[in-house]
GROMACS .gro file of C-alpha atoms in nm:
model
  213
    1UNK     CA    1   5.858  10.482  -0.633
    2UNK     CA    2   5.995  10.148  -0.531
    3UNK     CA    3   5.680   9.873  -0.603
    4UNK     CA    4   5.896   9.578  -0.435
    5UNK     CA    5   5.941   9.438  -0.070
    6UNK     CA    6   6.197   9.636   0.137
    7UNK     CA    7   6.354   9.305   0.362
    8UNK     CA    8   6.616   9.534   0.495
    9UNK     CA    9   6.616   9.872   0.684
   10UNK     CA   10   6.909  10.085   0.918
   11UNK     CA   11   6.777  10.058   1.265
   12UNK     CA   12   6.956  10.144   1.585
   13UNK     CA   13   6.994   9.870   1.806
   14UNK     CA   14   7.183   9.803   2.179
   15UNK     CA   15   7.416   9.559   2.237
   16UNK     CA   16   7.408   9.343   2.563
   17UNK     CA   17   7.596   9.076   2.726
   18UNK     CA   18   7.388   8.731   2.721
   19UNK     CA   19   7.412   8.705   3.111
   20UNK     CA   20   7.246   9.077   3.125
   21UNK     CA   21   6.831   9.106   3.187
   22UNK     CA   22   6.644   9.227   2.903
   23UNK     CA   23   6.432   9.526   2.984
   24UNK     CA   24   6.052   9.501   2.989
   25UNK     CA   25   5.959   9.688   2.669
   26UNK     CA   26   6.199   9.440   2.450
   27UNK     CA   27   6.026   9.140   2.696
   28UNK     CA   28   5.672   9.282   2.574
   29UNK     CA   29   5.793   9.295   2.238
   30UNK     CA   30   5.886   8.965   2.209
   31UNK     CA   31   5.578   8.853   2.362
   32UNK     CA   32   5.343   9.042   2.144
   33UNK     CA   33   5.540   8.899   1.836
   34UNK     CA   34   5.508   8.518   1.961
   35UNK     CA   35   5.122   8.586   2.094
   36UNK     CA   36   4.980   8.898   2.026
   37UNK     CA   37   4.791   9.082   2.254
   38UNK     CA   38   4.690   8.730   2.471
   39UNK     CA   39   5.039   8.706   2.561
   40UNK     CA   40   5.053   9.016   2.786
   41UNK     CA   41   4.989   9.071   3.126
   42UNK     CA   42   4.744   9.336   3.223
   43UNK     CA   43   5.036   9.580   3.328
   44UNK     CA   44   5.179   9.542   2.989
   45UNK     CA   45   4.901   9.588   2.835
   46UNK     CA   46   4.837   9.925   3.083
   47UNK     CA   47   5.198  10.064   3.001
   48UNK     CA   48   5.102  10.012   2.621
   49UNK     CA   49   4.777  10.184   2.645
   50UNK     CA   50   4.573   9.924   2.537
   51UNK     CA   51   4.206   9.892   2.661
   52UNK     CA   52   3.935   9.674   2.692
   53UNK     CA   53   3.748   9.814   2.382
   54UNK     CA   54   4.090   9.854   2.186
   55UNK     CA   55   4.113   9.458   2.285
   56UNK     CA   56   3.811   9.364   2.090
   57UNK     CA   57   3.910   9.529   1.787
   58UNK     CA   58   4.293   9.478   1.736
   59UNK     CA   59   4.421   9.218   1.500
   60UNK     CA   60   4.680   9.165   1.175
   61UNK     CA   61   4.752   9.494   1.047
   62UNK     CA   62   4.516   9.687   1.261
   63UNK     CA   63   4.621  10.070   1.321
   64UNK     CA   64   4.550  10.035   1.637
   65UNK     CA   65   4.784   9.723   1.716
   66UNK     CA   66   5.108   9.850   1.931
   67UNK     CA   67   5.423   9.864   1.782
   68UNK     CA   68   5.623   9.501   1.775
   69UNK     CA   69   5.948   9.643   1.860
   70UNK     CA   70   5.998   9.943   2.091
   71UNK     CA   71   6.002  10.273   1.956
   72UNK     CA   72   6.213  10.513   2.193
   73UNK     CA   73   6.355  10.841   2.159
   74UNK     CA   74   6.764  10.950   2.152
   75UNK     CA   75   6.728  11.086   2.535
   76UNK     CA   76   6.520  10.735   2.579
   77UNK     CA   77   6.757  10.518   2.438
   78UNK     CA   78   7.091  10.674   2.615
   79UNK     CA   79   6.906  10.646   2.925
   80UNK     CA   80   6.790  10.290   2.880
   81UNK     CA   81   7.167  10.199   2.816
   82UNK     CA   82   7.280  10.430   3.147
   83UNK     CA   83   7.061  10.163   3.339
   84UNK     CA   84   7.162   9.843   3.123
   85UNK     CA   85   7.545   9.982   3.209
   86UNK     CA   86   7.440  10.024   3.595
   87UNK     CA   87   7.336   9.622   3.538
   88UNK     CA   88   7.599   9.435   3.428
   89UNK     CA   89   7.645   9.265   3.811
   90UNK     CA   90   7.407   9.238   4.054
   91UNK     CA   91   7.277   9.533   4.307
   92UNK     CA   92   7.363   9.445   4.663
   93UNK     CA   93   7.082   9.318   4.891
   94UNK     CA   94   6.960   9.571   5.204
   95UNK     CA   95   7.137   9.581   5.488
   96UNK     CA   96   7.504   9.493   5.341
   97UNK     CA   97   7.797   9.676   5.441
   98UNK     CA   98   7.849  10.055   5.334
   99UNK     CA   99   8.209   9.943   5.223
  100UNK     CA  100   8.069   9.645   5.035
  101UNK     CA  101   7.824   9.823   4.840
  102UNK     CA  102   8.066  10.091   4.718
  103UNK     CA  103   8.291   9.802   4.636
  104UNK     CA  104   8.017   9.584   4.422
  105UNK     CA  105   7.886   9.979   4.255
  106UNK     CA  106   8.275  10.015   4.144
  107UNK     CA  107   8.292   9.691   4.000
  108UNK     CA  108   7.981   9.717   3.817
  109UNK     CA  109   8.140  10.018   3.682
  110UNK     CA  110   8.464   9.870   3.619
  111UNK     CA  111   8.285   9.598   3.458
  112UNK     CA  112   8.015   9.821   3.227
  113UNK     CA  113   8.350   9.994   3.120
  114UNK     CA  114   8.533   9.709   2.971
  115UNK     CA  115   8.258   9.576   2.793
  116UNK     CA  116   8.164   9.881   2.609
  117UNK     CA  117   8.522   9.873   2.531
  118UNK     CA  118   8.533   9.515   2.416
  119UNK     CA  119   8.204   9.629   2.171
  120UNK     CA  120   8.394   9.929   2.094
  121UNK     CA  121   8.676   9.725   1.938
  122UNK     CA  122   8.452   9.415   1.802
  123UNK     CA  123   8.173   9.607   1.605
  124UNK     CA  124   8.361   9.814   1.328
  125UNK     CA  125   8.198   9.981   1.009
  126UNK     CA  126   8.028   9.634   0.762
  127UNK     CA  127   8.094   9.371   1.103
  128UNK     CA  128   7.860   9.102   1.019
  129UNK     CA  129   7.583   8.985   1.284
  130UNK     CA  130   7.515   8.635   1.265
  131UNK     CA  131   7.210   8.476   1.425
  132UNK     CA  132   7.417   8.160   1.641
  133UNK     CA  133   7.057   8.032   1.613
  134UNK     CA  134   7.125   7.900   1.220
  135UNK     CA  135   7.408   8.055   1.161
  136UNK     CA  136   7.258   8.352   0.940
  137UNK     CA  137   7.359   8.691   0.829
  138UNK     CA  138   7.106   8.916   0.983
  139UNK     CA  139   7.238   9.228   0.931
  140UNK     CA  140   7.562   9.443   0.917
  141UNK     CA  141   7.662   9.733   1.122
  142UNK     CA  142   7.693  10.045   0.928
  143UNK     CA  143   7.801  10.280   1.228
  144UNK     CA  144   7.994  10.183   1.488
  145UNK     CA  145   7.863  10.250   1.893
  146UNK     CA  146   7.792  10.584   2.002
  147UNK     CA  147   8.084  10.686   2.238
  148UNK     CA  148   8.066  10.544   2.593
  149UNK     CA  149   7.744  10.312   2.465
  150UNK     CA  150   7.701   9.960   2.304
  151UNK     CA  151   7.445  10.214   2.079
  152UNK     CA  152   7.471  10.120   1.709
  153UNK     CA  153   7.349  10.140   1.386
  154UNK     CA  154   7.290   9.851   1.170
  155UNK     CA  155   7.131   9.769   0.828
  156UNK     CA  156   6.877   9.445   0.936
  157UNK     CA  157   6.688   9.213   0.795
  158UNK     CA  158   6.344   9.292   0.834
  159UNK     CA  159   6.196   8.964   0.862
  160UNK     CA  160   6.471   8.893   1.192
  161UNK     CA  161   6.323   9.190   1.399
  162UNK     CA  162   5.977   9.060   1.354
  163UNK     CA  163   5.875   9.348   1.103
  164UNK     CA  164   5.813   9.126   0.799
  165UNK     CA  165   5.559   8.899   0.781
  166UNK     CA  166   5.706   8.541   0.820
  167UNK     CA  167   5.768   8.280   1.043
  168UNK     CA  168   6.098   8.479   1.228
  169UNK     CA  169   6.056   8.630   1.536
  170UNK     CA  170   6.280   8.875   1.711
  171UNK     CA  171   6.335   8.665   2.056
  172UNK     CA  172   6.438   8.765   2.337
  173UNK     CA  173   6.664   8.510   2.440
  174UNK     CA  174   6.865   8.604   2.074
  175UNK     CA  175   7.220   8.521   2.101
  176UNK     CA  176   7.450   8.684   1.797
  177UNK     CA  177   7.816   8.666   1.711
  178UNK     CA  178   7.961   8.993   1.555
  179UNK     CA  179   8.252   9.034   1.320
  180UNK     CA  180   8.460   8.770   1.391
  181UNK     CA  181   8.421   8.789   1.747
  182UNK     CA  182   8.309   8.429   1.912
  183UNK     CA  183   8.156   8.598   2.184
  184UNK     CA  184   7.811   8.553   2.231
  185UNK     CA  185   7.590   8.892   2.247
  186UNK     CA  186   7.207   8.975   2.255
  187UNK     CA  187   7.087   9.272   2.019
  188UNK     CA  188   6.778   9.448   2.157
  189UNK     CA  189   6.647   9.666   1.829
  190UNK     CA  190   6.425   9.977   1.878
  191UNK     CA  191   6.242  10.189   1.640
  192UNK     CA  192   6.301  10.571   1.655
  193UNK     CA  193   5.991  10.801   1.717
  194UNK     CA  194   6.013  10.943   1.379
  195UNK     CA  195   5.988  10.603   1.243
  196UNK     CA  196   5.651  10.528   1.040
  197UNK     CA  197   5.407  10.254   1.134
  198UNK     CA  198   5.593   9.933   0.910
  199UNK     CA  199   5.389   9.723   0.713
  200UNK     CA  200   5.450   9.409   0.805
  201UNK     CA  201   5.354   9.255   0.432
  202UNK     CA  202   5.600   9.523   0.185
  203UNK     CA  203   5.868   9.655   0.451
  204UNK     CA  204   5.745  10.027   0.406
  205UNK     CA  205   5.600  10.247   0.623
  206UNK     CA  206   5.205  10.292   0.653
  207UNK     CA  207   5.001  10.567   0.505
  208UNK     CA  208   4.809  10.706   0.700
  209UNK     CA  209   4.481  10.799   0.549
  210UNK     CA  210   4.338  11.149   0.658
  211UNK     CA  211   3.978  11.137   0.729
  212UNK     CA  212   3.713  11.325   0.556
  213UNK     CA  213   3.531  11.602   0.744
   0.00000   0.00000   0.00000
């Protein structure tokens, strides 16, 4: 078995335009990174299933401390990109025009169209990402998007998604450059379900010790 730190793992992630709002699990994510528990709101908190009593006994490495990136299913994650696709310009207000609104729906469509395009063609098979933050590696993509989605998978550096101990967080407000692209993107990296609990100080997943009867 390997004995050393794993720093890098294949993780799916979604690709979204800077100007695009980040869902709420990746803005609870980043917040339990930054703070922990203390910097989420009650409904967070709720939607995480975390209670009062879970409150007082959480901390580093507990088993009982939510996940620190989102972990979704396939059906999850194609629907959460069906919405981010649906965002890409702004819904009408109430009350506008019939003919308006169908006009502002097709250009959001138009619009969600040529930018999975534009990711299409940017994000080939070993694309770098680079973090515009220091100008870092962070990972490279080692299967292009899904068909129709900005869906792809990418080896990443543990440490830059906030699953290695350190002093890197996954933010938020990330802003990458892929390939050799100088367009500036935002990656939003999930954990599948079948993922393991990762241990934030070696990279590898948990074991999970049964308990005696």
């Amino acid at each position: 078995n390997f004995t050393g730190v794993i720093r890098k793992r294949i993780m799916p992630c979604v690709i979204v335009d800077t100007q695009m709002e980040v869902p709420r699990p990746w803005l609870w994510a980043s917040m339990l990174q930054e703070h922990g528990l203390d910097g989420l709101d009650e409904r967070a908190k709720a939607a995480l299933m975390i209670d009062e009593d879970d409150e007082e006994e959480v901390g580093a490495g507990s088993e009982i401390m939510p996940p620190l990136l989102p972990r979704l299913s396939a059906p999850g994650a194609g629907g959460l990109v069906a919405m981010l696709s649906g965002s890409v310009l702004p819904l009408p207000d109430e009350g506008v025009a019939e003919e308006k609104k169908a006009e502002d729906e097709y250009k959001t469509m138009e619009e969600a169209s040529k930018f999975v395009q534009e990711i299409s063609s940017i994000a080939g098979e070993n694309s770098k990402i680079v973090d515009t933050k220091d100008g870092r590696t962070i990972g490279k993509i080692v299967s292009s998007p899904a068909p129709g989605t900005t869906v792809l998978l990418a080896q990443m550096r543990m440490d830059r998604v906030g699953l290695l101990g350190g002093d890197n967080k996954w933010s938020r407000v990330n802003r990458i450059l892929i390939g050799d692209s100088k367009k500036e993107l935002r990656y939003l990296p999930f954990m599948p379900l079948w993922w393991p609990d990762v241990d934030s100080e070696t990279g590898k997943g948990k074991i999970v010790e049964e308990e005696e009867n």
